[in-house]
């Protein structure tokens, strides 16, 4: 990057799971060369050991709009700013809000740097669950009504899509994963192959393959990503493997 060309710049950076090995080269380059890094407190703490010479400005959960405005204001002052998001900035990240609010800061150029979202990093841990068509659904009802989340779960199950569930539960949303499993089992058999990953790329990382019925009783939190197979997904040596297509490849 040419530093002279990047003043009044806001980079919205997907940092991947949280370890440098799974971060893209471009994301690492932007974070190395920017002036200041903004982000959610947990994500900033993950990045501080990797970029110890940088100034970090963090805000707590639910203060996303404040965080974006602070980053845009800093960029408008003539700085090159990075706004970090876990996974990919455009998948349940801050990219949309950065572009929406960026209209109030005409001098600031906004650019997204993609990262490895949990659906991909978690799928790699579990084997090959997403070889065919799949969808992503968040169980967080903080911004989306539960009725709409339930509708999407039923539609995905009826379409025989593999499903990745983000934000399955939190301290304030206990029982949400069990509720999702109950909805899916209105259509799917309890034997459908599923998996859950925990703390991808961080301390305490783990994964487990199980049935949909077993998944209903699994413990989960905001650092878990859940995978529901489709009718062709198999458990092969404790790995989730979905067929590449529905027709025999001969």
GROMACS .gro file of C-alpha atoms in nm:
model
  250
    1UNK     CA    1   0.000   0.000   0.000
    2UNK     CA    2   0.115   0.352  -0.075
    3UNK     CA    3   0.082   0.541   0.255
    4UNK     CA    4   0.028   0.872   0.077
    5UNK     CA    5  -0.276   0.731  -0.101
    6UNK     CA    6  -0.443   0.592   0.212
    7UNK     CA    7  -0.504   0.896   0.431
    8UNK     CA    8  -0.871   0.952   0.508
    9UNK     CA    9  -0.914   0.577   0.468
   10UNK     CA   10  -1.123   0.326   0.659
   11UNK     CA   11  -1.034  -0.037   0.604
   12UNK     CA   12  -1.300  -0.280   0.730
   13UNK     CA   13  -1.091  -0.588   0.797
   14UNK     CA   14  -1.198  -0.948   0.849
   15UNK     CA   15  -0.936  -1.098   1.082
   16UNK     CA   16  -1.050  -1.460   1.047
   17UNK     CA   17  -1.081  -1.685   1.354
   18UNK     CA   18  -0.829  -1.487   1.559
   19UNK     CA   19  -0.487  -1.644   1.501
   20UNK     CA   20  -0.239  -1.496   1.255
   21UNK     CA   21  -0.197  -1.825   1.067
   22UNK     CA   22  -0.557  -1.807   0.943
   23UNK     CA   23  -0.551  -1.436   0.864
   24UNK     CA   24  -0.512  -1.336   0.500
   25UNK     CA   25  -0.187  -1.174   0.390
   26UNK     CA   26  -0.379  -0.863   0.286
   27UNK     CA   27  -0.549  -0.829   0.625
   28UNK     CA   28  -0.214  -0.860   0.803
   29UNK     CA   29  -0.061  -0.601   0.571
   30UNK     CA   30  -0.339  -0.350   0.634
   31UNK     CA   31  -0.313  -0.393   1.012
   32UNK     CA   32   0.064  -0.358   0.995
   33UNK     CA   33   0.052  -0.033   0.799
   34UNK     CA   34  -0.255   0.145   0.938
   35UNK     CA   35  -0.235   0.420   1.201
   36UNK     CA   36  -0.492   0.292   1.451
   37UNK     CA   37  -0.716  -0.013   1.496
   38UNK     CA   38  -1.078  -0.002   1.618
   39UNK     CA   39  -1.285  -0.302   1.720
   40UNK     CA   40  -1.493  -0.495   1.969
   41UNK     CA   41  -1.300  -0.546   2.293
   42UNK     CA   42  -1.255  -0.924   2.250
   43UNK     CA   43  -1.120  -0.887   1.896
   44UNK     CA   44  -0.880  -0.611   1.995
   45UNK     CA   45  -0.741  -0.829   2.274
   46UNK     CA   46  -0.678  -1.105   2.019
   47UNK     CA   47  -0.488  -0.869   1.789
   48UNK     CA   48  -0.279  -0.678   2.043
   49UNK     CA   49  -0.011  -0.950   2.078
   50UNK     CA   50   0.014  -0.972   1.700
   51UNK     CA   51   0.043  -0.596   1.641
   52UNK     CA   52   0.194  -0.465   1.968
   53UNK     CA   53   0.304  -0.130   1.826
   54UNK     CA   54  -0.048  -0.024   1.725
   55UNK     CA   55  -0.297   0.196   1.909
   56UNK     CA   56  -0.621   0.008   1.975
   57UNK     CA   57  -0.958   0.171   2.044
   58UNK     CA   58  -1.223  -0.076   2.159
   59UNK     CA   59  -1.590  -0.066   2.253
   60UNK     CA   60  -1.816  -0.325   2.415
   61UNK     CA   61  -2.079  -0.542   2.248
   62UNK     CA   62  -2.395  -0.358   2.129
   63UNK     CA   63  -2.197  -0.038   2.057
   64UNK     CA   64  -2.138  -0.115   1.692
   65UNK     CA   65  -2.265   0.217   1.557
   66UNK     CA   66  -2.054   0.414   1.806
   67UNK     CA   67  -1.749   0.210   1.707
   68UNK     CA   68  -1.799   0.272   1.336
   69UNK     CA   69  -1.855   0.644   1.382
   70UNK     CA   70  -1.544   0.675   1.596
   71UNK     CA   71  -1.340   0.501   1.327
   72UNK     CA   72  -1.486   0.718   1.050
   73UNK     CA   73  -1.420   1.036   1.248
   74UNK     CA   74  -1.058   0.934   1.300
   75UNK     CA   75  -1.020   0.862   0.928
   76UNK     CA   76  -1.179   1.198   0.845
   77UNK     CA   77  -0.902   1.367   1.047
   78UNK     CA   78  -0.650   1.231   0.798
   79UNK     CA   79  -0.565   0.891   0.943
   80UNK     CA   80  -0.553   0.545   0.793
   81UNK     CA   81  -0.785   0.342   1.014
   82UNK     CA   82  -0.864  -0.028   1.041
   83UNK     CA   83  -1.198  -0.147   1.181
   84UNK     CA   84  -1.162  -0.516   1.264
   85UNK     CA   85  -1.429  -0.787   1.261
   86UNK     CA   86  -1.397  -1.155   1.340
   87UNK     CA   87  -1.423  -1.388   1.043
   88UNK     CA   88  -1.527  -1.190   0.737
   89UNK     CA   89  -1.630  -0.825   0.763
   90UNK     CA   90  -1.920  -0.881   0.524
   91UNK     CA   91  -2.068  -1.186   0.701
   92UNK     CA   92  -2.246  -1.068   1.017
   93UNK     CA   93  -1.971  -0.804   1.030
   94UNK     CA   94  -1.937  -0.427   1.015
   95UNK     CA   95  -1.900  -0.371   0.641
   96UNK     CA   96  -2.263  -0.275   0.580
   97UNK     CA   97  -2.274  -0.028   0.868
   98UNK     CA   98  -1.942   0.125   0.759
   99UNK     CA   99  -2.078   0.199   0.411
  100UNK     CA  100  -2.411   0.324   0.547
  101UNK     CA  101  -2.256   0.565   0.798
  102UNK     CA  102  -1.969   0.646   0.564
  103UNK     CA  103  -2.202   0.866   0.363
  104UNK     CA  104  -2.178   1.120   0.646
  105UNK     CA  105  -1.801   1.141   0.593
  106UNK     CA  106  -1.752   1.221   0.223
  107UNK     CA  107  -1.374   1.262   0.258
  108UNK     CA  108  -1.332   0.905   0.385
  109UNK     CA  109  -1.280   0.616   0.144
  110UNK     CA  110  -1.416   0.286   0.277
  111UNK     CA  111  -1.275  -0.046   0.160
  112UNK     CA  112  -1.347  -0.401   0.280
  113UNK     CA  113  -1.072  -0.659   0.329
  114UNK     CA  114  -1.223  -1.010   0.328
  115UNK     CA  115  -1.143  -1.272   0.588
  116UNK     CA  116  -1.211  -1.639   0.663
  117UNK     CA  117  -1.558  -1.666   0.814
  118UNK     CA  118  -1.639  -1.929   1.079
  119UNK     CA  119  -1.843  -2.135   0.833
  120UNK     CA  120  -1.524  -2.203   0.637
  121UNK     CA  121  -1.275  -2.238   0.920
  122UNK     CA  122  -1.517  -2.455   1.119
  123UNK     CA  123  -1.598  -2.668   0.816
  124UNK     CA  124  -1.228  -2.740   0.769
  125UNK     CA  125  -1.209  -2.868   1.128
  126UNK     CA  126  -1.514  -3.092   1.085
  127UNK     CA  127  -1.413  -3.235   0.747
  128UNK     CA  128  -1.620  -3.144   0.442
  129UNK     CA  129  -1.975  -3.053   0.548
  130UNK     CA  130  -2.029  -2.771   0.296
  131UNK     CA  131  -1.938  -2.940  -0.032
  132UNK     CA  132  -2.288  -2.880  -0.173
  133UNK     CA  133  -2.542  -2.596  -0.132
  134UNK     CA  134  -2.563  -2.447   0.216
  135UNK     CA  135  -2.689  -2.143   0.404
  136UNK     CA  136  -2.591  -1.935   0.708
  137UNK     CA  137  -2.843  -1.848   0.980
  138UNK     CA  138  -2.779  -1.650   1.299
  139UNK     CA  139  -2.979  -1.742   1.610
  140UNK     CA  140  -2.930  -1.395   1.759
  141UNK     CA  141  -3.267  -1.223   1.787
  142UNK     CA  142  -3.119  -0.894   1.905
  143UNK     CA  143  -3.175  -0.740   1.560
  144UNK     CA  144  -3.384  -1.008   1.387
  145UNK     CA  145  -3.727  -1.123   1.516
  146UNK     CA  146  -3.734  -1.486   1.630
  147UNK     CA  147  -4.036  -1.548   1.405
  148UNK     CA  148  -3.819  -1.467   1.101
  149UNK     CA  149  -3.532  -1.685   1.227
  150UNK     CA  150  -3.775  -1.974   1.273
  151UNK     CA  151  -3.911  -1.921   0.919
  152UNK     CA  152  -3.559  -1.935   0.775
  153UNK     CA  153  -3.475  -2.254   0.966
  154UNK     CA  154  -3.788  -2.426   0.837
  155UNK     CA  155  -3.721  -2.309   0.480
  156UNK     CA  156  -3.360  -2.434   0.490
  157UNK     CA  157  -3.466  -2.771   0.631
  158UNK     CA  158  -3.738  -2.815   0.368
  159UNK     CA  159  -3.487  -2.732   0.092
  160UNK     CA  160  -3.241  -2.996   0.220
  161UNK     CA  161  -2.966  -2.736   0.258
  162UNK     CA  162  -2.670  -2.790   0.484
  163UNK     CA  163  -2.703  -2.521   0.751
  164UNK     CA  164  -2.444  -2.325   0.947
  165UNK     CA  165  -2.575  -2.162   1.263
  166UNK     CA  166  -2.393  -1.857   1.399
  167UNK     CA  167  -2.446  -1.717   1.751
  168UNK     CA  168  -2.628  -2.031   1.869
  169UNK     CA  169  -2.656  -1.920   2.233
  170UNK     CA  170  -2.530  -1.665   2.484
  171UNK     CA  171  -2.575  -1.602   2.855
  172UNK     CA  172  -2.891  -1.409   2.780
  173UNK     CA  173  -3.021  -1.654   2.516
  174UNK     CA  174  -3.010  -1.993   2.686
  175UNK     CA  175  -3.199  -2.272   2.510
  176UNK     CA  176  -3.185  -2.119   2.163
  177UNK     CA  177  -2.988  -2.407   2.009
  178UNK     CA  178  -3.234  -2.665   2.147
  179UNK     CA  179  -3.518  -2.456   2.005
  180UNK     CA  180  -3.349  -2.450   1.663
  181UNK     CA  181  -3.305  -2.828   1.675
  182UNK     CA  182  -3.673  -2.877   1.759
  183UNK     CA  183  -3.772  -2.666   1.459
  184UNK     CA  184  -3.536  -2.854   1.226
  185UNK     CA  185  -3.666  -3.191   1.352
  186UNK     CA  186  -4.014  -3.093   1.237
  187UNK     CA  187  -3.872  -3.177   0.892
  188UNK     CA  188  -3.541  -3.356   0.942
  189UNK     CA  189  -3.478  -3.691   1.114
  190UNK     CA  190  -3.291  -3.677   1.444
  191UNK     CA  191  -3.020  -3.892   1.286
  192UNK     CA  192  -2.900  -3.616   1.048
  193UNK     CA  193  -2.524  -3.572   1.089
  194UNK     CA  194  -2.428  -3.248   1.266
  195UNK     CA  195  -2.120  -3.090   1.417
  196UNK     CA  196  -2.019  -2.814   1.653
  197UNK     CA  197  -1.692  -2.619   1.670
  198UNK     CA  198  -1.573  -2.417   1.968
  199UNK     CA  199  -1.320  -2.134   1.993
  200UNK     CA  200  -1.191  -2.169   1.636
  201UNK     CA  201  -0.832  -2.047   1.616
  202UNK     CA  202  -0.819  -1.967   1.988
  203UNK     CA  203  -0.733  -2.132   2.317
  204UNK     CA  204  -0.967  -2.423   2.393
  205UNK     CA  205  -1.040  -2.500   2.028
  206UNK     CA  206  -1.240  -2.821   1.975
  207UNK     CA  207  -1.496  -2.984   1.748
  208UNK     CA  208  -1.737  -3.274   1.770
  209UNK     CA  209  -1.958  -3.466   1.528
  210UNK     CA  210  -2.298  -3.584   1.651
  211UNK     CA  211  -2.659  -3.641   1.546
  212UNK     CA  212  -2.921  -3.368   1.534
  213UNK     CA  213  -3.093  -3.527   1.834
  214UNK     CA  214  -2.766  -3.518   2.029
  215UNK     CA  215  -2.700  -3.160   1.918
  216UNK     CA  216  -3.018  -3.051   2.093
  217UNK     CA  217  -2.851  -3.118   2.429
  218UNK     CA  218  -2.507  -2.982   2.340
  219UNK     CA  219  -2.363  -2.685   2.528
  220UNK     CA  220  -2.297  -2.380   2.314
  221UNK     CA  221  -2.210  -2.012   2.339
  222UNK     CA  222  -2.122  -1.718   2.114
  223UNK     CA  223  -1.783  -1.873   2.032
  224UNK     CA  224  -1.945  -2.185   1.886
  225UNK     CA  225  -2.046  -2.249   1.526
  226UNK     CA  226  -2.299  -2.525   1.453
  227UNK     CA  227  -2.323  -2.733   1.135
  228UNK     CA  228  -2.635  -2.926   1.027
  229UNK     CA  229  -2.577  -3.169   0.742
  230UNK     CA  230  -2.815  -3.243   0.456
  231UNK     CA  231  -2.960  -3.581   0.355
  232UNK     CA  232  -2.631  -3.684   0.189
  233UNK     CA  233  -2.401  -3.592   0.479
  234UNK     CA  234  -2.223  -3.886   0.641
  235UNK     CA  235  -2.016  -3.940   0.953
  236UNK     CA  236  -1.693  -4.088   0.816
  237UNK     CA  237  -1.441  -4.152   1.092
  238UNK     CA  238  -1.588  -3.871   1.304
  239UNK     CA  239  -1.574  -3.625   1.015
  240UNK     CA  240  -1.875  -3.466   0.847
  241UNK     CA  241  -1.865  -3.540   0.475
  242UNK     CA  242  -2.136  -3.415   0.239
  243UNK     CA  243  -2.166  -3.555  -0.112
  244UNK     CA  244  -2.058  -3.317  -0.386
  245UNK     CA  245  -2.385  -3.371  -0.570
  246UNK     CA  246  -2.707  -3.563  -0.535
  247UNK     CA  247  -2.655  -3.784  -0.840
  248UNK     CA  248  -2.417  -4.076  -0.841
  249UNK     CA  249  -2.084  -3.976  -0.990
  250UNK     CA  250  -2.031  -4.332  -1.113
   0.00000   0.00000   0.00000
